[in-house]
Amino acid sequence: MKVTSKTVYATLRSALAPLMRQNGFKSIKSGRLGWARPMASGTLVRVWFQCDKWGWDKHWGSQFTVEFMLTPASAGTEVLDGWSGKEQFERLGYVLEGFPALDELRIRNNEVIQRLPGTLIEPVVMTPEDGKAEMEAKTATMSNGALTITRQGDSSETIIRGVRVDPEKMVLGRDIWLRYYSVEDVQAWGVYFEQHLPEFISIFENRIKSEAGRARERFDAMMGRVQKAATVAEKVRILEKFIVNEANDTFRSSARTWLEYVNAKIRFNEMMARMQKVESMEGKARLLEKFIADETDESLKYSAMQELQRLREQK
């Protein structure tokens, strides 16, 4: 039986409303499901449950997420369901970054995904090598609700229909959406949040961070400085310093990736500057062709290919 967002909100409200009242929250008038509570500081904390806008599918069900919001006391709003424009938002998957509960959500989500009707159908994998007949056969299977994946030549995959089990332990924050197919699934989520939502709210409103969460804050602060840096050389120095000092492997690796891009950007700008000094079209083309052959950064290689195409069109 189809499960509408209205049914999801009603089911979760039934499970959570007594708990939220006990914790000082009042219901918010909205098309979503939400509650709000003023903190001692005057800051307003709000919790929202939001269903996927694409609705319920007979093969894949649907999903919802949980969003937390702080409105600072300085905003001066006294209306629980009002907006000041100064709200700070954070979704559940980022609130729980680095905490065991994040991976617990992944495991519970996988349990729902494993029994979805679409999961039980043989997946469809589309590749650039598919001929017309093969593509038509795969499209027909896709219309029957099968998990559909596009696979590129480099083996990278993109899901274009459906969802699959996530096998990797979840530590870093992400925008996690919680799956359901039946009212019973929603009820089970209601029981889960009845047990854990107060803890999640406390983590959010008290700005409690795991080691991974603190590492993300350091990375975000560093990237903010990179964006404000007046020169490329300064950007490089900031990134190099972070790489030397940061203990978290994931964010150190992310900084290396950005450093590689900045260095590639330097190479691109230097090549473009040399090209401006060359008078002949052939000479400009040779510079671009050499850059395309040597460069490892795909985005800048593509920019050079576009420049080369424009140059050839001018002939």
XYZ file of C-alpha atoms in Angstrom:
315
model
C 0.000 0.000 0.000
C 1.299 3.448 -0.934
C 2.696 5.428 1.987
C 2.196 9.177 1.559
C 4.230 11.888 3.272
C 1.095 12.766 5.239
C 1.009 9.212 6.614
C 4.743 9.351 7.428
C 4.372 12.597 9.373
C 1.276 11.355 11.217
C 3.011 8.097 12.176
C 6.155 9.828 13.416
C 4.107 12.474 15.238
C 2.191 9.774 17.077
C 5.446 8.161 18.193
C 7.373 11.317 19.069
C 4.905 14.001 20.203
C 4.780 12.864 23.891
C 8.592 12.706 24.009
C 8.971 16.152 22.478
C 6.455 17.689 24.904
C 8.325 16.143 27.824
C 11.494 17.814 26.535
C 9.908 21.261 26.259
C 9.237 21.329 22.520
C 6.160 22.752 20.837
C 4.806 21.641 17.471
C 5.541 23.833 14.442
C 2.804 24.629 11.943
C 4.236 23.473 8.644
C 3.792 21.141 5.702
C 6.601 19.111 7.275
C 6.774 17.638 10.777
C 8.659 19.783 13.246
C 9.090 20.972 16.820
C 10.810 23.990 18.399
C 12.164 24.878 21.836
C 13.910 28.001 23.184
C 17.252 27.339 24.866
C 18.297 29.070 28.104
C 20.388 31.479 26.027
C 17.328 32.502 24.025
C 18.505 30.636 20.951
C 15.706 28.682 19.271
C 16.369 25.028 18.393
C 14.133 23.325 15.847
C 13.892 19.761 14.597
C 12.301 18.863 11.255
C 11.374 15.569 9.596
C 11.283 15.988 5.820
C 10.067 13.454 3.248
C 11.575 13.130 -0.223
C 9.752 15.446 -2.623
C 9.581 12.675 -5.270
C 7.184 10.619 -3.193
C 6.684 6.870 -2.834
C 7.585 4.306 -5.526
C 6.051 0.826 -5.706
C 9.493 -0.710 -6.206
C 11.647 1.490 -3.995
C 9.361 3.083 -1.418
C 10.646 6.486 -0.327
C 12.869 8.195 2.221
C 13.018 10.991 4.766
C 15.685 12.946 6.570
C 15.977 14.897 9.809
C 17.146 18.496 9.908
C 18.236 20.528 12.910
C 18.144 24.310 13.045
C 19.370 27.050 15.390
C 18.023 30.589 15.317
C 20.296 32.867 17.408
C 18.740 34.974 20.160
C 20.096 38.083 18.401
C 17.635 37.415 15.572
C 14.894 38.632 17.893
C 12.219 36.212 16.745
C 9.620 34.991 19.251
C 7.548 32.999 16.786
C 8.318 29.296 16.915
C 7.411 28.740 13.272
C 8.867 32.040 12.044
C 12.081 32.698 10.134
C 14.781 35.267 10.814
C 17.108 34.591 7.884
C 19.941 33.879 10.355
C 19.243 30.172 10.849
C 22.035 27.605 11.051
C 21.059 24.266 9.486
C 22.584 20.837 9.854
C 21.178 17.511 8.732
C 21.297 14.322 10.750
C 24.183 12.743 8.840
C 26.455 15.677 9.682
C 25.280 16.114 13.269
C 26.321 12.490 13.906
C 29.623 12.638 12.023
C 32.132 10.333 13.705
C 29.645 9.029 16.292
C 28.663 5.323 16.399
C 25.006 6.261 15.801
C 25.841 7.302 12.227
C 26.902 3.796 11.267
C 23.940 2.399 13.199
C 21.683 4.384 10.865
C 23.487 2.892 7.856
C 22.914 -0.638 9.164
C 19.216 -0.011 9.874
C 18.825 1.614 6.472
C 20.433 -1.403 4.793
C 17.926 -3.707 6.490
C 15.084 -1.810 4.796
C 16.865 -1.656 1.430
C 17.544 -5.406 1.398
C 13.825 -6.218 1.362
C 12.652 -3.568 -1.112
C 10.902 -5.069 -4.172
C 13.343 -3.312 -6.491
C 16.311 -4.887 -4.708
C 14.964 -8.361 -5.492
C 15.052 -7.708 -9.272
C 18.269 -8.377 -11.218
C 20.108 -5.020 -11.559
C 20.559 -3.339 -14.933
C 24.026 -2.036 -15.814
C 24.228 0.317 -18.798
C 27.582 0.942 -20.490
C 28.778 3.118 -23.394
C 29.382 -0.099 -25.375
C 25.710 -1.168 -25.359
C 24.211 -1.620 -28.807
C 20.683 -0.528 -29.746
C 19.066 -3.928 -29.089
C 20.869 -4.350 -25.777
C 19.938 -0.823 -24.708
C 16.263 -1.443 -25.537
C 16.268 -4.689 -23.522
C 17.873 -2.992 -20.547
C 15.445 -0.070 -20.727
C 12.526 -2.522 -20.638
C 13.964 -4.192 -17.528
C 14.543 -0.776 -15.976
C 10.848 0.032 -16.444
C 10.042 -3.040 -14.354
C 11.652 -1.384 -11.353
C 15.182 -2.806 -11.448
C 18.142 -1.043 -9.891
C 19.704 0.769 -12.841
C 23.360 1.776 -12.972
C 25.430 3.491 -15.647
C 29.058 2.308 -15.765
C 31.684 4.388 -17.517
C 34.907 3.243 -19.117
C 36.872 4.060 -15.948
C 34.531 1.719 -13.985
C 32.880 4.618 -12.156
C 29.178 4.019 -11.548
C 26.129 6.209 -11.143
C 22.756 4.976 -9.895
C 19.983 6.414 -12.075
C 17.144 4.448 -10.494
C 16.790 2.782 -7.138
C 19.145 2.457 -4.184
C 21.528 -0.226 -2.981
C 22.974 -1.405 0.306
C 25.891 0.663 1.577
C 28.636 -1.821 2.579
C 31.137 0.707 3.962
C 31.250 1.694 7.619
C 29.968 5.247 7.915
C 32.229 7.625 9.818
C 32.353 10.866 7.831
C 29.214 12.957 7.690
C 26.950 12.798 4.676
C 23.388 13.697 3.746
C 21.833 10.399 4.801
C 18.161 9.718 3.970
C 16.283 6.979 5.814
C 14.343 4.476 3.720
C 10.840 3.097 4.216
C 8.454 1.019 2.157
C 5.581 0.345 4.555
C 3.889 2.014 7.507
C 5.624 -0.629 9.631
C 8.993 0.685 8.460
C 8.005 4.205 9.517
C 6.782 2.911 12.874
C 10.144 1.204 13.406
C 11.916 4.490 12.694
C 9.554 6.163 15.156
C 10.601 3.710 17.881
C 14.261 4.323 17.034
C 13.960 8.103 17.254
C 11.910 7.884 20.430
C 14.981 6.244 21.980
C 17.679 8.429 20.408
C 16.325 11.830 19.320
C 16.974 13.632 22.648
C 20.638 12.585 22.423
C 20.871 13.811 18.824
C 19.302 17.153 19.772
C 21.782 17.537 22.630
C 24.721 16.852 20.287
C 23.432 19.506 17.893
C 22.437 22.293 20.281
C 25.584 21.923 22.406
C 27.771 21.766 19.290
C 29.369 18.506 20.431
C 31.826 17.210 17.849
C 33.594 13.895 17.388
C 37.240 13.761 16.336
C 36.071 13.530 12.713
C 33.728 16.473 13.259
C 36.529 18.596 14.703
C 38.742 17.633 11.768
C 36.019 18.797 9.373
C 35.806 22.117 11.220
C 39.584 22.561 10.863
C 39.370 21.684 7.167
C 36.442 24.051 6.537
C 38.209 26.880 8.378
C 41.368 26.263 6.348
C 39.416 26.257 3.077
C 37.796 29.515 4.106
C 41.269 31.031 4.398
C 42.205 29.568 1.015
C 39.188 31.206 -0.594
C 40.085 34.583 0.931
C 43.786 34.376 0.042
C 44.757 37.186 -2.305
C 47.407 35.261 -4.219
C 47.837 31.729 -5.497
C 51.124 31.459 -3.618
C 49.314 32.216 -0.362
C 46.714 29.557 -1.150
C 49.511 27.041 -1.670
C 51.167 27.963 1.648
C 47.888 27.539 3.562
C 47.214 24.139 2.021
C 50.788 22.903 2.543
C 50.746 23.952 6.204
C 47.438 22.131 6.764
C 48.795 18.947 5.150
C 51.831 18.985 7.446
C 49.859 19.636 10.654
C 46.556 17.749 10.157
C 46.261 14.345 11.849
C 43.081 13.173 10.121
C 44.020 11.152 7.016
C 40.771 11.853 5.147
C 40.911 15.629 5.411
C 44.663 15.692 4.852
C 44.022 13.777 1.625
C 41.292 16.271 0.676
C 43.757 19.114 1.212
C 46.282 17.344 -1.039
C 43.634 17.072 -3.741
C 42.972 20.800 -3.513
C 46.697 21.544 -3.546
C 47.083 19.460 -6.700
C 44.251 21.446 -8.298
C 45.783 24.795 -7.304
C 49.149 23.729 -8.735
C 47.392 22.549 -11.905
C 45.658 25.924 -12.093
C 49.057 27.603 -11.872
C 50.283 25.470 -14.792
C 47.162 26.332 -16.787
C 47.521 30.073 -16.149
C 51.213 29.969 -17.050
C 50.411 28.136 -20.276
C 47.683 30.672 -21.130
C 50.082 33.548 -20.428
C 52.674 32.025 -22.797
C 49.975 31.503 -25.383
C 49.069 35.196 -25.314
C 52.636 36.035 -26.318
C 52.569 33.704 -29.332
C 51.365 35.354 -32.528
C 50.694 32.386 -34.791
C 47.630 30.147 -34.469
C 49.848 27.099 -34.967
C 52.078 28.090 -32.072
C 49.101 28.659 -29.765
C 47.665 25.298 -30.794
C 50.948 23.508 -30.032
C 51.001 24.962 -26.510
C 47.441 23.841 -25.883
C 48.036 20.384 -27.355
C 51.131 19.882 -25.171
C 49.218 20.969 -22.065
C 46.389 18.554 -22.884
C 48.847 15.701 -23.391
C 50.797 16.360 -20.173
C 48.135 17.565 -17.707
C 46.624 15.163 -15.175
C 43.821 17.398 -13.903
C 40.784 16.482 -16.000
C 38.862 19.741 -15.453
C 41.746 21.923 -16.619
C 42.553 19.530 -19.447
C 38.930 19.996 -20.573
C 39.314 23.800 -20.328
C 42.375 23.580 -22.566
C 40.456 21.399 -25.045
C 37.722 24.046 -25.180
C 40.333 26.742 -25.825
C 41.822 24.623 -28.610
C 38.393 24.110 -30.160
C 37.730 27.893 -30.115
C 41.134 28.494 -31.659
C 40.428 26.082 -34.510
C 37.046 27.668 -35.143
C 38.764 31.042 -35.642
C 40.802 29.716 -38.568
